[in-house]
């Protein structure tokens, strides 16, 4: 009778131990944490074309930002890629499944021509760091100078050059050009193609100007209140009968060990042209004051 009692007691102890182990094991089970809700930023239309506006007219557009995620979308910053742009954000934090507005404004007072202004918005979407918004169109200048607001003249000493520009007044009020200021190296005239609206400016280099490059300007004096002077840069190059183009060769900054490598020196080749107005000529000698520079010519004969 003693043996059965002992066996029963042993089984009870085993079951108790198993139960105890299960309880202890359960108490050390790791806790399972749910992932935090994440935002997802979407911009359905990231480009706005304002077509054409007059210089000085305000340009503004509200870009819609949608949050398709389950967590709040926070606008953390903005980079502006051209002057005259400003940005307003409302709200700064877009709720889950909600919408916000990023308003981009362009001050056209100091810009003209084709415009493409970009704004890079940063937010806390882990799958996409931000969005690029574009404002584009054409700003009609108050006074347009075509093909460009500058005069480029390239000529020889005894061969004056001539360039013409069209000046177009895009404002309702007529414009009158009262005088033109320029250097003695130029001869400038202005004719009226359409009274008060369209003018033709003709700039000529004066015969006998010494060879060289001249950076100067000409000024149109008008009757426009508050902005009566239109300044145009003038780039004048008077060439001798025999000239080099370009006039300087620049290899940049090089380390000594680079110059000694053939793969580097092979890429350090620059070409300039020696030209003469009139008859053919021959290069009789090439003199270089640096032993580190190798100069060759083509063709070998007259040209």
CSV table of N, CA and C in Angstrom, one decimal, residues 34-200:
chain,number,residue,atom,x,y,z
A,34,UNK,N,2.9,47.9,-30.7
A,34,UNK,CA,2.4,48.3,-32.0
A,34,UNK,C,3.2,49.4,-32.6
A,35,UNK,N,3.4,49.4,-34.0
A,35,UNK,CA,4.2,50.4,-34.7
A,35,UNK,C,3.4,51.7,-34.6
A,36,UNK,N,4.1,52.9,-34.4
A,36,UNK,CA,3.4,54.2,-34.3
A,36,UNK,C,2.8,54.5,-35.7
A,37,UNK,N,1.7,55.2,-35.7
A,37,UNK,CA,1.1,55.6,-37.0
A,37,UNK,C,2.0,56.5,-37.8
A,38,UNK,N,2.2,56.3,-39.1
A,38,UNK,CA,3.1,57.1,-39.9
A,38,UNK,C,2.3,58.0,-40.9
A,39,UNK,N,2.9,59.2,-41.2
A,39,UNK,CA,2.2,60.1,-42.2
A,39,UNK,C,2.6,59.7,-43.6
A,40,UNK,N,1.9,60.2,-44.6
A,40,UNK,CA,2.3,59.9,-46.0
A,40,UNK,C,1.8,61.2,-46.8
A,41,UNK,N,2.8,62.0,-47.2
A,41,UNK,CA,2.5,63.2,-47.8
A,41,UNK,C,2.3,63.1,-49.3
A,42,UNK,N,1.3,63.7,-49.9
A,42,UNK,CA,1.0,63.7,-51.3
A,42,UNK,C,0.7,65.1,-51.8
A,43,UNK,N,1.3,65.4,-53.0
A,43,UNK,CA,0.9,66.7,-53.7
A,43,UNK,C,0.4,66.3,-55.0
A,44,UNK,N,-0.9,66.4,-55.3
A,44,UNK,CA,-1.5,66.0,-56.5
A,44,UNK,C,-1.0,66.8,-57.7
A,45,UNK,N,-0.9,68.1,-57.5
A,45,UNK,CA,-0.5,69.0,-58.6
A,45,UNK,C,0.7,69.9,-58.1
A,46,UNK,N,1.9,69.5,-58.5
A,46,UNK,CA,3.1,70.2,-57.9
A,46,UNK,C,3.6,71.3,-58.8
A,47,UNK,N,2.9,71.6,-59.9
A,47,UNK,CA,3.3,72.7,-60.8
A,47,UNK,C,2.2,73.6,-61.2
A,48,UNK,N,2.4,74.9,-61.1
A,48,UNK,CA,1.4,75.9,-61.5
A,48,UNK,C,2.0,76.8,-62.5
A,49,UNK,N,1.3,76.9,-63.7
A,49,UNK,CA,1.7,77.8,-64.8
A,49,UNK,C,0.8,79.0,-64.7
A,50,UNK,N,1.4,80.2,-64.4
A,50,UNK,CA,0.6,81.4,-64.3
A,50,UNK,C,0.5,82.1,-65.7
A,51,UNK,N,0.9,81.4,-66.7
A,51,UNK,CA,0.8,82.0,-68.1
A,51,UNK,C,1.7,83.2,-68.2
A,52,UNK,N,1.0,84.4,-68.4
A,52,UNK,CA,1.7,85.6,-68.6
A,52,UNK,C,1.2,86.7,-67.8
A,53,UNK,N,2.0,87.5,-67.1
A,53,UNK,CA,1.6,88.6,-66.3
A,53,UNK,C,2.6,89.8,-66.6
A,54,UNK,N,2.1,91.0,-66.3
A,54,UNK,CA,2.9,92.2,-66.5
A,54,UNK,C,3.9,92.3,-65.3
A,55,UNK,N,5.0,92.8,-65.5
A,55,UNK,CA,6.0,93.0,-64.5
A,55,UNK,C,5.4,93.9,-63.4
A,56,UNK,N,5.5,93.5,-62.1
A,56,UNK,CA,4.9,94.2,-61.0
A,56,UNK,C,3.6,93.6,-60.5
A,57,UNK,N,3.0,92.7,-61.3
A,57,UNK,CA,1.7,92.1,-60.9
A,57,UNK,C,2.0,91.0,-60.0
A,58,UNK,N,1.2,90.8,-58.9
A,58,UNK,CA,1.5,89.7,-57.9
A,58,UNK,C,1.1,88.4,-58.5
A,59,UNK,N,1.8,87.3,-58.2
A,59,UNK,CA,1.5,86.0,-58.6
A,59,UNK,C,1.5,85.1,-57.3
A,60,UNK,N,0.4,84.3,-57.1
A,60,UNK,CA,0.3,83.5,-55.9
A,60,UNK,C,-0.5,82.3,-56.3
A,61,UNK,N,-0.1,81.1,-55.6
A,61,UNK,CA,-0.9,79.9,-55.9
A,61,UNK,C,-0.8,79.1,-54.6
A,62,UNK,N,-2.0,78.4,-54.3
A,62,UNK,CA,-2.1,77.6,-53.1
A,62,UNK,C,-1.9,76.1,-53.5
A,63,UNK,N,-0.9,75.4,-53.2
A,63,UNK,CA,-0.7,74.0,-53.4
A,63,UNK,C,-1.3,73.2,-52.3
A,64,UNK,N,-2.1,72.2,-52.7
A,64,UNK,CA,-2.8,71.4,-51.7
A,64,UNK,C,-1.9,70.2,-51.3
A,65,UNK,N,-1.6,70.1,-50.0
A,65,UNK,CA,-0.9,69.0,-49.4
A,65,UNK,C,-1.8,68.0,-48.8
A,66,UNK,N,-1.8,66.7,-49.2
A,66,UNK,CA,-2.7,65.7,-48.6
A,66,UNK,C,-1.9,64.8,-47.7
A,67,UNK,N,-2.4,64.4,-46.6
A,67,UNK,CA,-1.8,63.4,-45.7
A,67,UNK,C,-2.6,62.1,-45.8
A,68,UNK,N,-2.1,61.1,-46.6
A,68,UNK,CA,-2.8,59.9,-46.7
A,68,UNK,C,-2.4,58.8,-45.7
A,69,UNK,N,-1.6,59.2,-44.7
A,69,UNK,CA,-1.2,58.3,-43.7
A,69,UNK,C,-2.1,58.3,-42.5
A,70,UNK,N,-1.6,57.6,-41.4
A,70,UNK,CA,-2.3,57.5,-40.2
A,70,UNK,C,-1.8,58.4,-39.1
A,71,UNK,N,-0.6,59.0,-39.3
A,71,UNK,CA,0.0,59.9,-38.3
A,71,UNK,C,0.1,61.3,-38.8
A,72,UNK,N,0.3,62.3,-38.0
A,72,UNK,CA,0.3,63.7,-38.4
A,72,UNK,C,1.5,64.0,-39.3
A,73,UNK,N,1.3,64.8,-40.3
A,73,UNK,CA,2.4,65.2,-41.3
A,73,UNK,C,2.8,66.6,-40.9
A,74,UNK,N,4.1,66.7,-40.5
A,74,UNK,CA,4.6,68.0,-40.1
A,74,UNK,C,5.5,68.6,-41.2
A,75,UNK,N,5.2,69.9,-41.6
A,75,UNK,CA,6.1,70.6,-42.5
A,75,UNK,C,7.2,71.2,-41.7
A,76,UNK,N,8.4,70.7,-42.0
A,76,UNK,CA,9.6,71.1,-41.2
A,76,UNK,C,10.5,72.2,-41.8
A,77,UNK,N,10.3,72.5,-43.1
A,77,UNK,CA,11.1,73.5,-43.7
A,77,UNK,C,10.8,73.7,-45.1
A,78,UNK,N,11.5,74.7,-45.7
A,78,UNK,CA,11.3,75.0,-47.2
A,78,UNK,C,12.5,75.7,-47.7
A,79,UNK,N,13.0,75.3,-48.9
A,79,UNK,CA,14.1,75.9,-49.6
A,79,UNK,C,13.6,76.6,-50.8
A,80,UNK,N,14.0,77.9,-51.0
A,80,UNK,CA,13.5,78.7,-52.1
A,80,UNK,C,14.7,78.8,-53.1
A,81,UNK,N,14.4,78.6,-54.4
A,81,UNK,CA,15.5,78.5,-55.4
A,81,UNK,C,15.6,79.7,-56.3
A,82,UNK,N,14.9,80.8,-56.0
A,82,UNK,CA,15.0,82.0,-56.8
A,82,UNK,C,14.6,83.2,-55.9
A,83,UNK,N,15.2,84.4,-56.1
A,83,UNK,CA,14.7,85.6,-55.4
A,83,UNK,C,13.3,86.0,-55.7
A,84,UNK,N,12.7,86.6,-54.8
A,84,UNK,CA,11.3,87.1,-55.0
A,84,UNK,C,10.2,86.1,-54.6
A,85,UNK,N,10.6,84.9,-54.2
A,85,UNK,CA,9.6,83.9,-53.7
A,85,UNK,C,9.4,84.0,-52.2
A,86,UNK,N,8.2,83.8,-51.8
A,86,UNK,CA,7.9,83.6,-50.4
A,86,UNK,C,6.9,82.5,-50.2
A,87,UNK,N,6.9,81.9,-49.0
A,87,UNK,CA,6.1,80.7,-48.8
A,87,UNK,C,5.3,80.8,-47.4
A,88,UNK,N,4.0,80.4,-47.4
A,88,UNK,CA,3.2,80.4,-46.2
A,88,UNK,C,2.6,79.0,-46.1
A,89,UNK,N,2.6,78.4,-44.9
A,89,UNK,CA,2.1,77.0,-44.7
A,89,UNK,C,1.0,77.1,-43.7
A,90,UNK,N,-0.1,76.5,-44.0
A,90,UNK,CA,-1.2,76.4,-43.0
A,90,UNK,C,-2.0,75.1,-43.3
A,91,UNK,N,-2.2,74.3,-42.2
A,91,UNK,CA,-1.4,74.3,-41.0
A,91,UNK,C,0.0,73.7,-41.1
A,92,UNK,N,0.8,73.9,-40.1
A,92,UNK,CA,2.2,73.4,-40.2
A,92,UNK,C,2.1,71.9,-40.0
A,93,UNK,N,1.1,71.4,-39.2
A,93,UNK,CA,0.9,70.0,-39.0
A,93,UNK,C,-0.4,69.5,-39.6
A,94,UNK,N,-0.4,68.7,-40.6
A,94,UNK,CA,-1.6,68.2,-41.3
A,94,UNK,C,-2.0,66.9,-40.6
A,95,UNK,N,-3.3,66.8,-40.1
A,95,UNK,CA,-3.7,65.6,-39.4
A,95,UNK,C,-3.8,64.4,-40.4
A,96,UNK,N,-3.9,63.2,-39.8
A,96,UNK,CA,-4.1,62.0,-40.6
A,96,UNK,C,-5.3,62.1,-41.5
A,97,UNK,N,-5.2,61.8,-42.8
A,97,UNK,CA,-6.3,61.8,-43.7
A,97,UNK,C,-6.8,63.3,-44.0
A,98,UNK,N,-6.0,64.3,-43.6
A,98,UNK,CA,-6.4,65.7,-43.8
A,98,UNK,C,-5.6,66.4,-44.9
A,99,UNK,N,-5.9,67.7,-45.0
A,99,UNK,CA,-5.3,68.5,-46.1
A,99,UNK,C,-4.7,69.7,-45.5
A,100,UNK,N,-3.6,70.2,-46.1
A,100,UNK,CA,-3.0,71.5,-45.8
A,100,UNK,C,-2.8,72.3,-47.0
A,101,UNK,N,-2.3,73.5,-46.8
A,101,UNK,CA,-2.1,74.4,-48.0
A,101,UNK,C,-0.7,75.0,-47.8
A,102,UNK,N,0.1,75.0,-48.9
A,102,UNK,CA,1.4,75.7,-49.0
A,102,UNK,C,1.2,76.8,-50.1
A,103,UNK,N,1.2,78.0,-49.7
A,103,UNK,CA,1.0,79.1,-50.6
A,103,UNK,C,2.3,79.7,-51.0
A,104,UNK,N,2.6,79.7,-52.3
A,104,UNK,CA,3.8,80.2,-52.9
A,104,UNK,C,3.5,81.6,-53.6
A,105,UNK,N,4.2,82.6,-53.3
A,105,UNK,CA,4.0,83.9,-53.9
A,105,UNK,C,5.3,84.4,-54.6
A,106,UNK,N,5.1,85.1,-55.7
A,106,UNK,CA,6.3,85.6,-56.5
A,106,UNK,C,6.1,87.1,-56.6
A,107,UNK,N,7.1,87.8,-56.2
A,107,UNK,CA,7.2,89.3,-56.4
A,107,UNK,C,7.8,89.5,-57.8
A,108,UNK,N,7.1,90.0,-58.8
A,108,UNK,CA,7.6,90.1,-60.1
A,108,UNK,C,8.2,91.5,-60.4
A,109,UNK,N,8.4,92.3,-59.3
A,109,UNK,CA,8.9,93.6,-59.5
A,109,UNK,C,10.3,93.6,-60.1
A,110,UNK,N,11.1,92.6,-59.8
A,110,UNK,CA,12.5,92.6,-60.2
A,110,UNK,C,12.9,91.5,-61.1
A,111,UNK,N,11.9,90.8,-61.7
A,111,UNK,CA,12.1,89.7,-62.6
A,111,UNK,C,11.4,89.9,-63.9
A,112,UNK,N,11.9,89.3,-65.0
A,112,UNK,CA,11.3,89.5,-66.3
A,112,UNK,C,11.6,88.3,-67.1
A,113,UNK,N,10.8,88.0,-68.1
A,113,UNK,CA,11.0,86.9,-69.0
A,113,UNK,C,10.5,85.6,-68.5
A,114,UNK,N,11.0,84.5,-69.1
A,114,UNK,CA,10.5,83.2,-68.6
A,114,UNK,C,11.0,82.9,-67.2
A,115,UNK,N,10.0,82.4,-66.4
A,115,UNK,CA,10.3,82.2,-65.0
A,115,UNK,C,10.0,80.8,-64.6
A,116,UNK,N,10.8,80.2,-63.8
A,116,UNK,CA,10.5,78.8,-63.2
A,116,UNK,C,11.1,78.8,-61.8
A,117,UNK,N,10.3,79.2,-60.9
A,117,UNK,CA,10.7,79.2,-59.5
A,117,UNK,C,10.3,77.9,-58.7
A,118,UNK,N,11.3,77.3,-58.0
A,118,UNK,CA,11.1,76.1,-57.3
A,118,UNK,C,11.1,76.3,-55.8
A,119,UNK,N,10.3,75.5,-55.1
A,119,UNK,CA,10.3,75.5,-53.7
A,119,UNK,C,10.3,74.1,-53.2
A,120,UNK,N,11.3,73.7,-52.4
A,120,UNK,CA,11.5,72.4,-51.9
A,120,UNK,C,10.9,72.3,-50.5
A,121,UNK,N,9.8,71.6,-50.3
A,121,UNK,CA,9.2,71.5,-49.0
A,121,UNK,C,9.8,70.2,-48.3
A,122,UNK,N,10.1,70.4,-47.0
A,122,UNK,CA,10.5,69.2,-46.2
A,122,UNK,C,9.5,68.9,-45.2
A,123,UNK,N,9.3,67.5,-45.0
A,123,UNK,CA,8.3,67.1,-44.0
A,123,UNK,C,8.8,65.8,-43.3
A,124,UNK,N,8.0,65.2,-42.4
A,124,UNK,CA,8.4,64.1,-41.6
A,124,UNK,C,7.9,62.7,-42.2
A,125,UNK,N,7.6,62.7,-43.4
A,125,UNK,CA,7.2,61.4,-44.0
A,125,UNK,C,8.5,60.5,-44.2
A,126,UNK,N,8.6,59.4,-43.5
A,126,UNK,CA,9.8,58.6,-43.6
A,126,UNK,C,10.0,58.0,-44.9
A,127,UNK,N,9.0,57.9,-45.8
A,127,UNK,CA,9.2,57.3,-47.1
A,127,UNK,C,9.5,58.3,-48.2
A,128,UNK,N,9.4,59.6,-47.9
A,128,UNK,CA,9.6,60.6,-48.8
A,128,UNK,C,10.0,61.9,-48.1
A,129,UNK,N,11.2,62.4,-48.2
A,129,UNK,CA,11.7,63.5,-47.3
A,129,UNK,C,11.0,64.8,-47.6
A,130,UNK,N,10.3,65.0,-48.8
A,130,UNK,CA,9.7,66.2,-49.1
A,130,UNK,C,9.1,66.2,-50.5
A,131,UNK,N,8.8,67.4,-51.0
A,131,UNK,CA,8.1,67.6,-52.3
A,131,UNK,C,8.6,68.9,-52.9
A,132,UNK,N,8.7,68.9,-54.2
A,132,UNK,CA,9.2,70.0,-55.0
A,132,UNK,C,7.9,70.7,-55.6
A,133,UNK,N,7.8,72.0,-55.4
A,133,UNK,CA,6.7,72.8,-56.0
A,133,UNK,C,7.2,73.8,-57.0
A,134,UNK,N,6.6,73.9,-58.1
A,134,UNK,CA,7.1,74.8,-59.2
A,134,UNK,C,6.1,75.8,-59.6
A,135,UNK,N,6.5,77.1,-59.7
A,135,UNK,CA,5.7,78.2,-60.1
A,135,UNK,C,6.4,78.7,-61.4
A,136,UNK,N,5.7,78.6,-62.6
A,136,UNK,CA,6.3,79.0,-63.8
A,136,UNK,C,5.4,79.8,-64.7
A,137,UNK,N,6.0,80.6,-65.6
A,137,UNK,CA,5.2,81.5,-66.5
A,137,UNK,C,6.1,82.5,-67.1
A,138,UNK,N,5.5,83.5,-67.6
A,138,UNK,CA,6.3,84.6,-68.3
A,138,UNK,C,5.9,85.9,-67.7
A,139,UNK,N,6.9,86.7,-67.3
A,139,UNK,CA,6.7,88.0,-66.8
A,139,UNK,C,7.1,89.0,-67.9
A,140,UNK,N,6.1,89.8,-68.4
A,140,UNK,CA,6.3,90.7,-69.5
A,140,UNK,C,6.9,92.0,-68.9
A,141,UNK,N,8.2,92.3,-69.3
A,141,UNK,CA,8.8,93.5,-68.7
A,141,UNK,C,8.1,94.8,-69.1
A,142,UNK,N,8.3,95.8,-68.3
A,142,UNK,CA,7.7,97.1,-68.6
A,142,UNK,C,8.3,97.6,-69.9
A,143,UNK,N,9.6,97.5,-70.0
A,143,UNK,CA,10.3,97.8,-71.2
A,143,UNK,C,11.2,96.6,-71.6
A,144,UNK,N,10.9,96.1,-72.8
A,144,UNK,CA,11.7,94.9,-73.3
A,144,UNK,C,12.7,95.4,-74.3
A,145,UNK,N,13.9,94.8,-74.2
A,145,UNK,CA,15.0,95.1,-75.1
A,145,UNK,C,15.4,93.8,-75.8
A,146,UNK,N,15.2,93.7,-77.1
A,146,UNK,CA,15.4,92.5,-77.8
A,146,UNK,C,16.6,92.6,-78.8
A,147,UNK,N,17.4,91.6,-79.1
A,147,UNK,CA,17.2,90.2,-78.6
A,147,UNK,C,17.6,90.0,-77.1
A,148,UNK,N,18.5,91.0,-76.6
A,148,UNK,CA,18.9,90.9,-75.2
A,148,UNK,C,19.4,92.3,-74.8
A,149,UNK,N,19.3,92.6,-73.5
A,149,UNK,CA,19.6,94.0,-73.1
A,149,UNK,C,21.1,94.2,-72.9
A,150,UNK,N,21.8,94.0,-74.0
A,150,UNK,CA,23.3,94.2,-74.0
A,150,UNK,C,23.7,94.4,-75.5
A,151,UNK,N,24.9,95.1,-75.7
A,151,UNK,CA,25.4,95.3,-77.0
A,151,UNK,C,26.8,94.5,-77.1
A,152,UNK,N,26.9,93.6,-78.1
A,152,UNK,CA,28.2,92.9,-78.3
A,152,UNK,C,28.7,93.3,-79.7
A,153,UNK,N,29.9,93.8,-79.7
A,153,UNK,CA,30.5,94.3,-80.9
A,153,UNK,C,31.9,93.7,-81.1
A,154,UNK,N,32.2,93.0,-82.2
A,154,UNK,CA,33.5,92.4,-82.5
A,154,UNK,C,33.9,92.9,-83.8
A,155,UNK,N,35.1,93.5,-83.9
A,155,UNK,CA,35.4,94.2,-85.2
A,155,UNK,C,37.0,94.3,-85.3
A,156,UNK,N,37.4,94.8,-86.4
A,156,UNK,CA,38.8,95.1,-86.6
A,156,UNK,C,39.0,96.6,-86.5
A,157,UNK,N,40.3,97.1,-86.3
A,157,UNK,CA,40.5,98.5,-86.1
A,157,UNK,C,40.0,99.4,-87.2
A,158,UNK,N,40.2,98.9,-88.4
A,158,UNK,CA,39.7,99.8,-89.6
A,158,UNK,C,38.4,99.3,-90.2
A,159,UNK,N,37.7,98.5,-89.4
A,159,UNK,CA,36.4,97.9,-89.9
A,159,UNK,C,35.3,98.1,-88.8
A,160,UNK,N,34.7,99.2,-88.7
A,160,UNK,CA,33.7,99.3,-87.6
A,160,UNK,C,32.5,98.3,-87.7
A,161,UNK,N,32.0,97.9,-86.6
A,161,UNK,CA,30.9,96.9,-86.5
A,161,UNK,C,29.6,97.7,-86.1
A,162,UNK,N,28.5,97.0,-86.4
A,162,UNK,CA,27.2,97.6,-86.0
A,162,UNK,C,26.3,96.6,-85.5
A,163,UNK,N,25.5,97.0,-84.5
A,163,UNK,CA,24.5,96.1,-83.9
A,163,UNK,C,23.2,96.9,-83.7
A,164,UNK,N,22.0,96.3,-83.8
A,164,UNK,CA,20.8,96.9,-83.6
A,164,UNK,C,20.0,96.2,-82.5
A,165,UNK,N,19.3,97.0,-81.7
A,165,UNK,CA,18.4,96.4,-80.7
A,165,UNK,C,17.0,97.0,-80.8
A,166,UNK,N,16.0,96.2,-80.5
A,166,UNK,CA,14.6,96.7,-80.5
A,166,UNK,C,14.2,97.0,-79.1
A,167,UNK,N,13.7,98.2,-78.8
A,167,UNK,CA,13.2,98.6,-77.5
A,167,UNK,C,11.7,98.7,-77.6
A,168,UNK,N,11.0,97.9,-76.7
A,168,UNK,CA,9.6,97.8,-76.8
A,168,UNK,C,9.0,98.2,-75.5
A,169,UNK,N,8.1,99.2,-75.5
A,169,UNK,CA,7.4,99.7,-74.3
A,169,UNK,C,6.1,99.0,-74.2
A,170,UNK,N,6.0,98.2,-73.1
A,170,UNK,CA,4.8,97.4,-72.9
A,170,UNK,C,3.8,98.0,-71.9
A,171,UNK,N,4.1,99.2,-71.5
A,171,UNK,CA,3.2,99.9,-70.6
A,171,UNK,C,2.2,100.7,-71.4
A,172,UNK,N,1.0,101.0,-70.8
A,172,UNK,CA,0.0,101.8,-71.5
A,172,UNK,C,0.4,103.2,-71.8
A,173,UNK,N,1.3,103.8,-71.0
A,173,UNK,CA,1.7,105.2,-71.2
A,173,UNK,C,2.8,105.2,-72.3
A,174,UNK,N,2.8,106.1,-73.2
A,174,UNK,CA,3.9,106.2,-74.2
A,174,UNK,C,5.2,106.6,-73.6
A,175,UNK,N,6.3,106.2,-74.2
A,175,UNK,CA,7.6,106.4,-73.7
A,175,UNK,C,8.4,107.3,-74.7
A,176,UNK,N,9.1,108.3,-74.1
A,176,UNK,CA,10.0,109.1,-75.0
A,176,UNK,C,11.4,109.0,-74.5
A,177,UNK,N,12.3,108.7,-75.5
A,177,UNK,CA,13.7,108.6,-75.2
A,177,UNK,C,14.3,110.0,-75.5
A,178,UNK,N,14.8,110.7,-74.5
A,178,UNK,CA,15.2,112.1,-74.7
A,178,UNK,C,16.7,112.2,-75.1
A,179,UNK,N,17.5,111.3,-74.7
A,179,UNK,CA,18.9,111.3,-75.0
A,179,UNK,C,19.6,110.0,-74.8
A,180,UNK,N,20.8,109.8,-75.3
A,180,UNK,CA,21.6,108.6,-75.1
A,180,UNK,C,23.0,109.0,-74.7
A,181,UNK,N,23.5,108.4,-73.6
A,181,UNK,CA,24.9,108.7,-73.1
A,181,UNK,C,25.7,107.5,-73.4
A,182,UNK,N,26.9,107.7,-74.0
A,182,UNK,CA,27.9,106.6,-74.3
A,182,UNK,C,29.3,107.1,-74.5
A,183,UNK,N,30.2,106.2,-74.6
A,183,UNK,CA,31.6,106.6,-74.7
A,183,UNK,C,32.0,107.1,-76.1
A,184,UNK,N,33.2,107.7,-76.3
A,184,UNK,CA,33.6,108.2,-77.6
A,184,UNK,C,34.0,107.0,-78.5
A,185,UNK,N,34.0,105.8,-78.0
A,185,UNK,CA,34.3,104.7,-78.9
A,185,UNK,C,33.1,104.2,-79.7
A,186,UNK,N,31.9,104.8,-79.3
A,186,UNK,CA,30.7,104.3,-80.0
A,186,UNK,C,30.0,105.5,-80.7
A,187,UNK,N,29.2,105.1,-81.6
A,187,UNK,CA,28.2,106.0,-82.3
A,187,UNK,C,26.9,105.4,-82.1
A,188,UNK,N,25.9,106.1,-81.5
A,188,UNK,CA,24.6,105.5,-81.2
A,188,UNK,C,23.5,106.4,-81.7
A,189,UNK,N,22.5,105.7,-82.3
A,189,UNK,CA,21.3,106.5,-82.8
A,189,UNK,C,20.1,105.7,-82.4
A,190,UNK,N,19.0,106.4,-82.2
A,190,UNK,CA,17.7,105.8,-81.9
A,190,UNK,C,16.6,106.4,-82.8
A,191,UNK,N,15.9,105.4,-83.4
A,191,UNK,CA,14.8,105.8,-84.3
A,191,UNK,C,13.5,105.3,-83.7
A,192,UNK,N,12.4,106.0,-84.0
A,192,UNK,CA,11.1,105.6,-83.5
A,192,UNK,C,10.3,104.8,-84.5
A,193,UNK,N,10.1,103.5,-84.3
A,193,UNK,CA,9.4,102.7,-85.2
A,193,UNK,C,7.8,102.8,-85.1
A,194,UNK,N,7.4,102.9,-83.8
A,194,UNK,CA,6.0,103.1,-83.5
A,194,UNK,C,6.0,104.1,-82.4
A,195,UNK,N,5.4,105.3,-82.6
A,195,UNK,CA,5.5,106.4,-81.6
A,195,UNK,C,5.1,106.0,-80.2
A,196,UNK,N,6.1,106.2,-79.3
A,196,UNK,CA,5.9,105.9,-77.9
A,196,UNK,C,5.9,104.5,-77.5
A,197,UNK,N,6.1,103.5,-78.5
A,197,UNK,CA,6.0,102.1,-78.2
A,197,UNK,C,7.2,101.3,-78.6
A,198,UNK,N,7.7,101.5,-79.8
A,198,UNK,CA,8.7,100.6,-80.4
A,198,UNK,C,9.8,101.5,-80.9
A,199,UNK,N,11.1,101.3,-80.5
A,199,UNK,CA,12.2,102.0,-81.0
A,199,UNK,C,13.3,101.1,-81.5
A,200,UNK,N,14.1,101.6,-82.4
A,200,UNK,CA,15.3,100.8,-82.9
A,200,UNK,C,16.6,101.6,-82.5
